[in-house]
C-alpha cells in the first residue's frame, strides 16, 4: 500500500525518506524484546508510577488518541536505545497499559499510527516521537531540525509541503517525558491565602530574576532553587509584595526563526508540556528532579507569606500551524486538539502563534483543567494568569462568557478557590473583552495602563478617565457582584517598555531581536523627557526619576490590585527594547547593581514604603466600590474630587482640560466589617496629582473634609522619609511642584 505522501506528491518527486541511506534519516537501532504489558487502566491520563497486580511496581500509561489506529509507548535507556511497547487496550478513545518494572526516572515518548490526510486534518506519522501531553517532567530541549517535522519542511514546492509526510525518525532529536513518583502530600505547607483586596502582585521571570543576583550562589542563579534562596526571598519580603506571578514555567520550546538567528524564546510563551516544570530552570537535574525543586521553591515562598501565581499559555502550543513541527498534540490527534478552518489543512489562529487549542472539545477541556488542578493540588501554586484568555472563552467562533471553559472553572471545587486572572483579549474578531469576564475572575486592566501613562505625559484631553482608573474602574467592573479588585492595575508588564524605558524613549529600539525593529508595539504612550535614550544630562535624569516616582505612587494609591514588574523598583532598563521575548541576556535579566546607586536605591525605598502604607491602610485597598454619596449629616462622602481651587468638581470640570486632580478618600465610610465584626475605620487621605510642567497652587479643602493636612508622600523629593511631614491648615493654598504627587493625611 502506498502512503498518502506517495499518493499526493507531485509526479516525479520522491517521498521523504525514500531512496536515501537509512543513516541519513536517523535510522532506529535494533531494539530488545518487548516487555510484558498488562491492561492497566484508562485513568488517570499520563504515565503514573504505582503498585500493580501482585504487588508489582510499574507505570500505567494512558493516552487519549481518538482516531488513531495504534499506539506504542517507547522507553529509552541512558544510551538512547528505544524499546517500543504496544498499548493494545482501548477504552473511551484512551489507549492504555501497565508495564511492570518501569520506575521513576524512566524516559519515554509515544508513536501514534493513523491516516496521513492533511486535507481532512489527519496528520498521524509514527516516525515522529511524541511528547506525552501529561508528562510530569521533560528531559532534554527541543531543537527544530527537519526530522522533527511531520511533513517535509524543505519540499521544493512550499505551497504543498505540509501535505508530504516525512518518514525520518525524530526520536534522536526530541526530548523525552520522564516518569515521576508523586509522593508529596503538602502536609507541612501553609498557603498564605492573601485576600484579593490585600494583594500586591510582582511579575517576574524565574531565570532573569536571579541570573545576576550577587547573593545567590552562582550554581543556583536562574533556577527555581535560586528563586527559593534566602537572598532572593529577602528582596520580595522587604519590598512587601504578597504574590509572585511567574512568567511561563510550563515546558516550552524555542521557535525555528529564533534558533536560526542564534536566539531563544526567553519569556516562554510557547508551551508544549502543561504538566512539566520547564527543565532548563532546574539546578538539580532534569530526570524528575525539577519537580521536587519547583515544590521546594513554592514552599520557601509560602513560608515567607508569598503566593505563587503562574502565567499559563493554554491558548496555543509550540507546534504552530501547518508548517510547524510535530512534537505532541499534532501527531496524537490533530483534529481533536486544534481548531481547524473550513479547509482542514489550515489552523484557526486567534493567538498570532499559528494555532489555537480547541477548548470546546471535551478532551482539550479535560487536558487544561487536569493541568490546572495538578499545579494547585500537587505543585502547591495559588493561582493563574491566563494568557490571551479570550481565546479560551470562545465557543465555536465568538467569545462567549458562558463558554464551556468558563463554566467548568466556575463550578470546579479546586479551581474556583484559587486566584484567576484573565488577559482579557486575543487577536481574533471580537477578542477585546476588558470588563466582560464573570465574577471569580480578575483582569489585567489595560485601560488603567493607558490612562495613567497618558496622564503623566500630559496627553489626556480631560480627567474623566483618570478618575475612573484611580477609584477602581467601576465603569468596567461594577456589575454582577464584581468588586474593585477585579481590576489588576498595571503601568508596565513583561510585554512592553520597562518603567524606566517608559520615561526614557519615545520609540522602540528592538534591533537586537533581529527583525529590523518591526516587532513590538508602536503604541507605547511613552515620553523620553526631552532626550531619547540614556543621557548624562542630570536635569533630564532627575525628571525621569521623578516621573518614575509619580507612576509608582499612582499605581500603589489606586483602588484595585496593583501589579509591579520585577526590576521597575530598581530602575531596570531594556535599552528601549519593548519586546524582549528573545533576550536571554543582560537585556532581559535584572541588574542588581542598581541597588548600589543612590538614585535607584531611593526609588526602591519609596516603592517599599508605599506598599507598606497600602498594607496599613484599608482605605487604600477597598473591598467595595465607592458610592460617592454622603452617609452622615455633615455631608462627608466616601470619595470626593477637587479642583486646584479647593472646590468639588462639577460636571463641567470633568470635561475641561486639566493637569491637576485632587482625590479625597474617606476612612470613615469603608463598607464591611473586620474579622471580629467591628466596623472598619481608617485615616482619610487627600491625593493631589499634578502632571503640568510648572508648579501650581492647590487650595486644601476645608470643613467638613478636614481641619489640617499632614504631608505623607511628596514625589518631588528624591529621598523620602518615613517621619511625619509638614502640616498645613485646611483652606490654605499650598504649592504643588511640577509633575508630582502629594499624599496628605487628614487630621
PDB file of N, CA, C and O in Angstrom, residues 370-422:
ATOM      1  N   UNK A 370      -7.281  19.399  34.039  1.00  0.00           N
ATOM      2  CA  UNK A 370      -6.410  18.467  34.750  1.00  0.00           C
ATOM      3  C   UNK A 370      -5.078  19.125  35.077  1.00  0.00           C
ATOM      4  O   UNK A 370      -4.521  18.955  36.172  1.00  0.00           O
ATOM      5  N   UNK A 371      -4.548  19.859  34.111  1.00  0.00           N
ATOM      6  CA  UNK A 371      -3.280  20.557  34.333  1.00  0.00           C
ATOM      7  C   UNK A 371      -3.417  21.589  35.454  1.00  0.00           C
ATOM      8  O   UNK A 371      -2.581  21.646  36.366  1.00  0.00           O
ATOM      9  N   UNK A 372      -4.453  22.392  35.411  1.00  0.00           N
ATOM     10  CA  UNK A 372      -4.653  23.416  36.441  1.00  0.00           C
ATOM     11  C   UNK A 372      -4.769  22.788  37.826  1.00  0.00           C
ATOM     12  O   UNK A 372      -4.142  23.250  38.795  1.00  0.00           O
ATOM     13  N   UNK A 373      -5.573  21.740  37.924  1.00  0.00           N
ATOM     14  CA  UNK A 373      -5.734  21.092  39.229  1.00  0.00           C
ATOM     15  C   UNK A 373      -4.422  20.486  39.712  1.00  0.00           C
ATOM     16  O   UNK A 373      -4.113  20.517  40.912  1.00  0.00           O
ATOM     17  N   UNK A 374      -3.644  19.940  38.798  1.00  0.00           N
ATOM     18  CA  UNK A 374      -2.353  19.361  39.169  1.00  0.00           C
ATOM     19  C   UNK A 374      -1.441  20.411  39.794  1.00  0.00           C
ATOM     20  O   UNK A 374      -0.814  20.170  40.835  1.00  0.00           O
ATOM     21  N   UNK A 375      -1.373  21.583  39.169  1.00  0.00           N
ATOM     22  CA  UNK A 375      -0.471  22.611  39.688  1.00  0.00           C
ATOM     23  C   UNK A 375      -0.941  23.144  41.038  1.00  0.00           C
ATOM     24  O   UNK A 375      -0.122  23.568  41.859  1.00  0.00           O
ATOM     25  N   UNK A 376      -2.237  23.103  41.279  1.00  0.00           N
ATOM     26  CA  UNK A 376      -2.749  23.540  42.581  1.00  0.00           C
ATOM     27  C   UNK A 376      -2.541  22.463  43.635  1.00  0.00           C
ATOM     28  O   UNK A 376      -1.978  22.716  44.710  1.00  0.00           O
ATOM     29  N   UNK A 377      -2.996  21.249  43.356  1.00  0.00           N
ATOM     30  CA  UNK A 377      -3.046  20.217  44.388  1.00  0.00           C
ATOM     31  C   UNK A 377      -1.708  19.520  44.606  1.00  0.00           C
ATOM     32  O   UNK A 377      -1.384  19.130  45.729  1.00  0.00           O
ATOM     33  N   UNK A 378      -0.914  19.365  43.534  1.00  0.00           N
ATOM     34  CA  UNK A 378       0.325  18.599  43.671  1.00  0.00           C
ATOM     35  C   UNK A 378       1.586  19.455  43.587  1.00  0.00           C
ATOM     36  O   UNK A 378       2.647  19.022  44.029  1.00  0.00           O
ATOM     37  N   UNK A 379       1.470  20.660  43.042  1.00  0.00           N
ATOM     38  CA  UNK A 379       2.641  21.539  42.949  1.00  0.00           C
ATOM     39  C   UNK A 379       2.516  22.761  43.848  1.00  0.00           C
ATOM     40  O   UNK A 379       3.466  23.535  43.982  1.00  0.00           O
ATOM     41  N   UNK A 380       1.348  22.979  44.447  1.00  0.00           N
ATOM     42  CA  UNK A 380       1.214  23.968  45.502  1.00  0.00           C
ATOM     43  C   UNK A 380       0.948  25.393  45.081  1.00  0.00           C
ATOM     44  O   UNK A 380       0.970  26.293  45.927  1.00  0.00           O
ATOM     45  N   UNK A 381       0.682  25.653  43.786  1.00  0.00           N
ATOM     46  CA  UNK A 381       0.531  27.044  43.371  1.00  0.00           C
ATOM     47  C   UNK A 381      -0.819  27.602  43.804  1.00  0.00           C
ATOM     48  O   UNK A 381      -1.751  26.870  44.136  1.00  0.00           O
ATOM     49  N   UNK A 382      -0.915  28.927  43.780  1.00  0.00           N
ATOM     50  CA  UNK A 382      -2.057  29.629  44.369  1.00  0.00           C
ATOM     51  C   UNK A 382      -2.967  30.319  43.355  1.00  0.00           C
ATOM     52  O   UNK A 382      -3.996  30.882  43.738  1.00  0.00           O
ATOM     53  N   UNK A 383      -2.598  30.289  42.095  1.00  0.00           N
ATOM     54  CA  UNK A 383      -3.446  30.946  41.109  1.00  0.00           C
ATOM     55  C   UNK A 383      -2.784  30.971  39.748  1.00  0.00           C
ATOM     56  O   UNK A 383      -1.648  30.507  39.560  1.00  0.00           O
ATOM     57  N   UNK A 384      -3.513  31.540  38.788  1.00  0.00           N
ATOM     58  CA  UNK A 384      -3.071  31.534  37.398  1.00  0.00           C
ATOM     59  C   UNK A 384      -3.429  32.847  36.722  1.00  0.00           C
ATOM     60  O   UNK A 384      -4.494  33.423  36.968  1.00  0.00           O
ATOM     61  N   UNK A 385      -2.556  33.281  35.859  1.00  0.00           N
ATOM     62  CA  UNK A 385      -2.854  34.362  34.925  1.00  0.00           C
ATOM     63  C   UNK A 385      -2.913  33.734  33.542  1.00  0.00           C
ATOM     64  O   UNK A 385      -1.950  33.120  33.077  1.00  0.00           O
ATOM     65  N   UNK A 386      -4.059  33.857  32.865  1.00  0.00           N
ATOM     66  CA  UNK A 386      -4.304  33.155  31.612  1.00  0.00           C
ATOM     67  C   UNK A 386      -3.964  34.052  30.428  1.00  0.00           C
ATOM     68  O   UNK A 386      -4.645  35.051  30.168  1.00  0.00           O
ATOM     69  N   UNK A 387      -2.913  33.695  29.721  1.00  0.00           N
ATOM     70  CA  UNK A 387      -2.502  34.415  28.529  1.00  0.00           C
ATOM     71  C   UNK A 387      -3.602  34.328  27.470  1.00  0.00           C
ATOM     72  O   UNK A 387      -4.146  33.252  27.209  1.00  0.00           O
ATOM     73  N   UNK A 388      -3.937  35.485  26.870  1.00  0.00           N
ATOM     74  CA  UNK A 388      -4.968  35.539  25.823  1.00  0.00           C
ATOM     75  C   UNK A 388      -6.209  34.750  26.225  1.00  0.00           C
ATOM     76  O   UNK A 388      -6.682  33.865  25.504  1.00  0.00           O
ATOM     77  N   UNK A 389      -6.755  35.082  27.386  1.00  0.00           N
ATOM     78  CA  UNK A 389      -7.869  34.301  27.937  1.00  0.00           C
ATOM     79  C   UNK A 389      -9.106  34.346  27.059  1.00  0.00           C
ATOM     80  O   UNK A 389      -9.935  33.429  27.114  1.00  0.00           O
ATOM     81  N   UNK A 390      -9.266  35.374  26.248  1.00  0.00           N
ATOM     82  CA  UNK A 390     -10.436  35.425  25.372  1.00  0.00           C
ATOM     83  C   UNK A 390     -10.461  34.252  24.403  1.00  0.00           C
ATOM     84  O   UNK A 390     -11.532  33.773  24.018  1.00  0.00           O
ATOM     85  N   UNK A 391      -9.277  33.765  24.002  1.00  0.00           N
ATOM     86  CA  UNK A 391      -9.230  32.606  23.103  1.00  0.00           C
ATOM     87  C   UNK A 391      -9.787  31.367  23.785  1.00  0.00           C
ATOM     88  O   UNK A 391     -10.386  30.499  23.136  1.00  0.00           O
ATOM     89  N   UNK A 392      -9.603  31.268  25.093  1.00  0.00           N
ATOM     90  CA  UNK A 392     -10.142  30.128  25.839  1.00  0.00           C
ATOM     91  C   UNK A 392     -11.651  30.247  26.019  1.00  0.00           C
ATOM     92  O   UNK A 392     -12.342  29.247  26.222  1.00  0.00           O
ATOM     93  N   UNK A 393     -12.156  31.472  25.986  1.00  0.00           N
ATOM     94  CA  UNK A 393     -13.585  31.702  26.203  1.00  0.00           C
ATOM     95  C   UNK A 393     -14.386  31.647  24.911  1.00  0.00           C
ATOM     96  O   UNK A 393     -15.592  31.912  24.921  1.00  0.00           O
ATOM     97  N   UNK A 394     -13.772  31.322  23.815  1.00  0.00           N
ATOM     98  CA  UNK A 394     -14.513  31.205  22.550  1.00  0.00           C
ATOM     99  C   UNK A 394     -15.266  29.881  22.520  1.00  0.00           C
ATOM    100  O   UNK A 394     -14.725  28.846  22.897  1.00  0.00           O
ATOM    101  N   UNK A 395     -16.513  29.951  22.060  1.00  0.00           N
ATOM    102  CA  UNK A 395     -17.253  28.713  21.810  1.00  0.00           C
ATOM    103  C   UNK A 395     -16.829  28.213  20.441  1.00  0.00           C
ATOM    104  O   UNK A 395     -15.661  27.947  20.227  1.00  0.00           O
ATOM    105  N   UNK A 396     -17.727  28.102  19.490  1.00  0.00           N
ATOM    106  CA  UNK A 396     -17.291  27.627  18.183  1.00  0.00           C
ATOM    107  C   UNK A 396     -16.485  28.694  17.445  1.00  0.00           C
ATOM    108  O   UNK A 396     -15.506  28.399  16.774  1.00  0.00           O
ATOM    109  N   UNK A 397     -16.907  29.971  17.608  1.00  0.00           N
ATOM    110  CA  UNK A 397     -16.178  31.048  16.943  1.00  0.00           C
ATOM    111  C   UNK A 397     -16.055  32.261  17.858  1.00  0.00           C
ATOM    112  O   UNK A 397     -14.966  32.753  18.105  1.00  0.00           O
ATOM    113  N   UNK A 398     -17.176  32.763  18.363  1.00  0.00           N
ATOM    114  CA  UNK A 398     -17.171  34.012  19.112  1.00  0.00           C
ATOM    115  C   UNK A 398     -16.789  33.799  20.568  1.00  0.00           C
ATOM    116  O   UNK A 398     -16.970  32.719  21.134  1.00  0.00           O
ATOM    117  N   UNK A 399     -16.275  34.876  21.177  1.00  0.00           N
ATOM    118  CA  UNK A 399     -16.034  34.856  22.613  1.00  0.00           C
ATOM    119  C   UNK A 399     -17.381  34.780  23.317  1.00  0.00           C
ATOM    120  O   UNK A 399     -18.307  35.531  23.015  1.00  0.00           O
ATOM    121  N   UNK A 400     -17.476  33.866  24.277  1.00  0.00           N
ATOM    122  CA  UNK A 400     -18.753  33.588  24.937  1.00  0.00           C
ATOM    123  C   UNK A 400     -18.489  33.427  26.432  1.00  0.00           C
ATOM    124  O   UNK A 400     -17.803  32.497  26.854  1.00  0.00           O
ATOM    125  N   UNK A 401     -19.026  34.344  27.239  1.00  0.00           N
ATOM    126  CA  UNK A 401     -18.797  34.279  28.672  1.00  0.00           C
ATOM    127  C   UNK A 401     -19.590  33.148  29.341  1.00  0.00           C
ATOM    128  O   UNK A 401     -19.512  32.973  30.554  1.00  0.00           O
ATOM    129  N   UNK A 402     -20.345  32.385  28.550  1.00  0.00           N
ATOM    130  CA  UNK A 402     -20.972  31.159  29.030  1.00  0.00           C
ATOM    131  C   UNK A 402     -20.318  29.936  28.378  1.00  0.00           C
ATOM    132  O   UNK A 402     -20.911  28.869  28.299  1.00  0.00           O
ATOM    133  N   UNK A 403     -19.090  30.096  27.941  1.00  0.00           N
ATOM    134  CA  UNK A 403     -18.387  29.034  27.233  1.00  0.00           C
ATOM    135  C   UNK A 403     -18.091  27.866  28.162  1.00  0.00           C
ATOM    136  O   UNK A 403     -18.081  28.009  29.390  1.00  0.00           O
ATOM    137  N   UNK A 404     -17.844  26.686  27.596  1.00  0.00           N
ATOM    138  CA  UNK A 404     -17.535  25.520  28.447  1.00  0.00           C
ATOM    139  C   UNK A 404     -16.367  25.753  29.390  1.00  0.00           C
ATOM    140  O   UNK A 404     -16.405  25.341  30.548  1.00  0.00           O
ATOM    141  N   UNK A 405     -15.325  26.422  28.915  1.00  0.00           N
ATOM    142  CA  UNK A 405     -14.157  26.637  29.769  1.00  0.00           C
ATOM    143  C   UNK A 405     -14.521  27.446  31.012  1.00  0.00           C
ATOM    144  O   UNK A 405     -14.197  27.057  32.140  1.00  0.00           O
ATOM    145  N   UNK A 406     -15.193  28.570  30.832  1.00  0.00           N
ATOM    146  CA  UNK A 406     -15.542  29.409  31.977  1.00  0.00           C
ATOM    147  C   UNK A 406     -16.558  28.712  32.874  1.00  0.00           C
ATOM    148  O   UNK A 406     -16.520  28.863  34.102  1.00  0.00           O
ATOM    149  N   UNK A 407     -17.464  27.936  32.283  1.00  0.00           N
ATOM    150  CA  UNK A 407     -18.457  27.217  33.089  1.00  0.00           C
ATOM    151  C   UNK A 407     -17.795  26.157  33.951  1.00  0.00           C
ATOM    152  O   UNK A 407     -18.136  25.992  35.133  1.00  0.00           O
ATOM    153  N   UNK A 408     -16.842  25.428  33.385  1.00  0.00           N
ATOM    154  CA  UNK A 408     -16.164  24.389  34.152  1.00  0.00           C
ATOM    155  C   UNK A 408     -15.361  25.002  35.297  1.00  0.00           C
ATOM    156  O   UNK A 408     -15.384  24.501  36.432  1.00  0.00           O
ATOM    157  N   UNK A 409     -14.660  26.083  35.031  1.00  0.00           N
ATOM    158  CA  UNK A 409     -13.886  26.736  36.091  1.00  0.00           C
ATOM    159  C   UNK A 409     -14.796  27.195  37.221  1.00  0.00           C
ATOM    160  O   UNK A 409     -14.483  27.044  38.408  1.00  0.00           O
ATOM    161  N   UNK A 410     -15.955  27.738  36.865  1.00  0.00           N
ATOM    162  CA  UNK A 410     -16.860  28.306  37.873  1.00  0.00           C
ATOM    163  C   UNK A 410     -17.381  27.269  38.842  1.00  0.00           C
ATOM    164  O   UNK A 410     -17.683  27.585  40.003  1.00  0.00           O
ATOM    165  N   UNK A 411     -17.512  26.017  38.402  1.00  0.00           N
ATOM    166  CA  UNK A 411     -18.068  25.002  39.293  1.00  0.00           C
ATOM    167  C   UNK A 411     -17.025  24.046  39.849  1.00  0.00           C
ATOM    168  O   UNK A 411     -17.334  23.211  40.694  1.00  0.00           O
ATOM    169  N   UNK A 412     -15.771  24.165  39.430  1.00  0.00           N
ATOM    170  CA  UNK A 412     -14.749  23.238  39.891  1.00  0.00           C
ATOM    171  C   UNK A 412     -14.385  23.536  41.349  1.00  0.00           C
ATOM    172  O   UNK A 412     -14.007  24.664  41.680  1.00  0.00           O
ATOM    173  N   UNK A 413     -14.477  22.547  42.242  1.00  0.00           N
ATOM    174  CA  UNK A 413     -14.255  22.811  43.671  1.00  0.00           C
ATOM    175  C   UNK A 413     -12.824  23.204  44.013  1.00  0.00           C
ATOM    176  O   UNK A 413     -12.586  23.801  45.063  1.00  0.00           O
ATOM    177  N   UNK A 414     -11.865  22.875  43.152  1.00  0.00           N
ATOM    178  CA  UNK A 414     -10.476  23.264  43.381  1.00  0.00           C
ATOM    179  C   UNK A 414     -10.182  24.611  42.743  1.00  0.00           C
ATOM    180  O   UNK A 414      -9.666  25.538  43.384  1.00  0.00           O
ATOM    181  N   UNK A 415     -10.523  24.753  41.483  1.00  0.00           N
ATOM    182  CA  UNK A 415     -10.095  25.918  40.715  1.00  0.00           C
ATOM    183  C   UNK A 415     -10.852  27.183  41.079  1.00  0.00           C
ATOM    184  O   UNK A 415     -10.305  28.286  40.977  1.00  0.00           O
ATOM    185  N   UNK A 416     -12.085  27.079  41.502  1.00  0.00           N
ATOM    186  CA  UNK A 416     -12.842  28.290  41.814  1.00  0.00           C
ATOM    187  C   UNK A 416     -12.342  28.949  43.090  1.00  0.00           C
ATOM    188  O   UNK A 416     -12.728  30.072  43.412  1.00  0.00           O
ATOM    189  N   UNK A 417     -11.461  28.270  43.841  1.00  0.00           N
ATOM    190  CA  UNK A 417     -10.949  28.832  45.087  1.00  0.00           C
ATOM    191  C   UNK A 417      -9.604  29.539  44.924  1.00  0.00           C
ATOM    192  O   UNK A 417      -9.128  30.167  45.853  1.00  0.00           O
ATOM    193  N   UNK A 418      -8.966  29.392  43.766  1.00  0.00           N
ATOM    194  CA  UNK A 418      -7.653  29.997  43.587  1.00  0.00           C
ATOM    195  C   UNK A 418      -7.791  31.320  42.837  1.00  0.00           C
ATOM    196  O   UNK A 418      -8.862  31.663  42.329  1.00  0.00           O
ATOM    197  N   UNK A 419      -6.714  32.056  42.769  1.00  0.00           N
ATOM    198  CA  UNK A 419      -6.721  33.337  42.072  1.00  0.00           C
ATOM    199  C   UNK A 419      -6.732  33.104  40.565  1.00  0.00           C
ATOM    200  O   UNK A 419      -5.901  32.364  40.032  1.00  0.00           O
ATOM    201  N   UNK A 420      -7.671  33.739  39.884  1.00  0.00           N
ATOM    202  CA  UNK A 420      -7.844  33.595  38.437  1.00  0.00           C
ATOM    203  C   UNK A 420      -7.740  34.971  37.796  1.00  0.00           C
ATOM    204  O   UNK A 420      -8.544  35.863  38.076  1.00  0.00           O
ATOM    205  N   UNK A 421      -6.751  35.156  36.946  1.00  0.00           N
ATOM    206  CA  UNK A 421      -6.508  36.438  36.290  1.00  0.00           C
ATOM    207  C   UNK A 421      -6.585  36.223  34.788  1.00  0.00           C
ATOM    208  O   UNK A 421      -5.898  35.361  34.231  1.00  0.00           O
ATOM    209  N   UNK A 422      -7.407  37.009  34.124  1.00  0.00           N
ATOM    210  CA  UNK A 422      -7.538  36.918  32.671  1.00  0.00           C
ATOM    211  C   UNK A 422      -6.749  38.034  31.997  1.00  0.00           C
ATOM    212  O   UNK A 422      -6.814  39.190  32.420  1.00  0.00           O
TER     213      UNK A 422
END
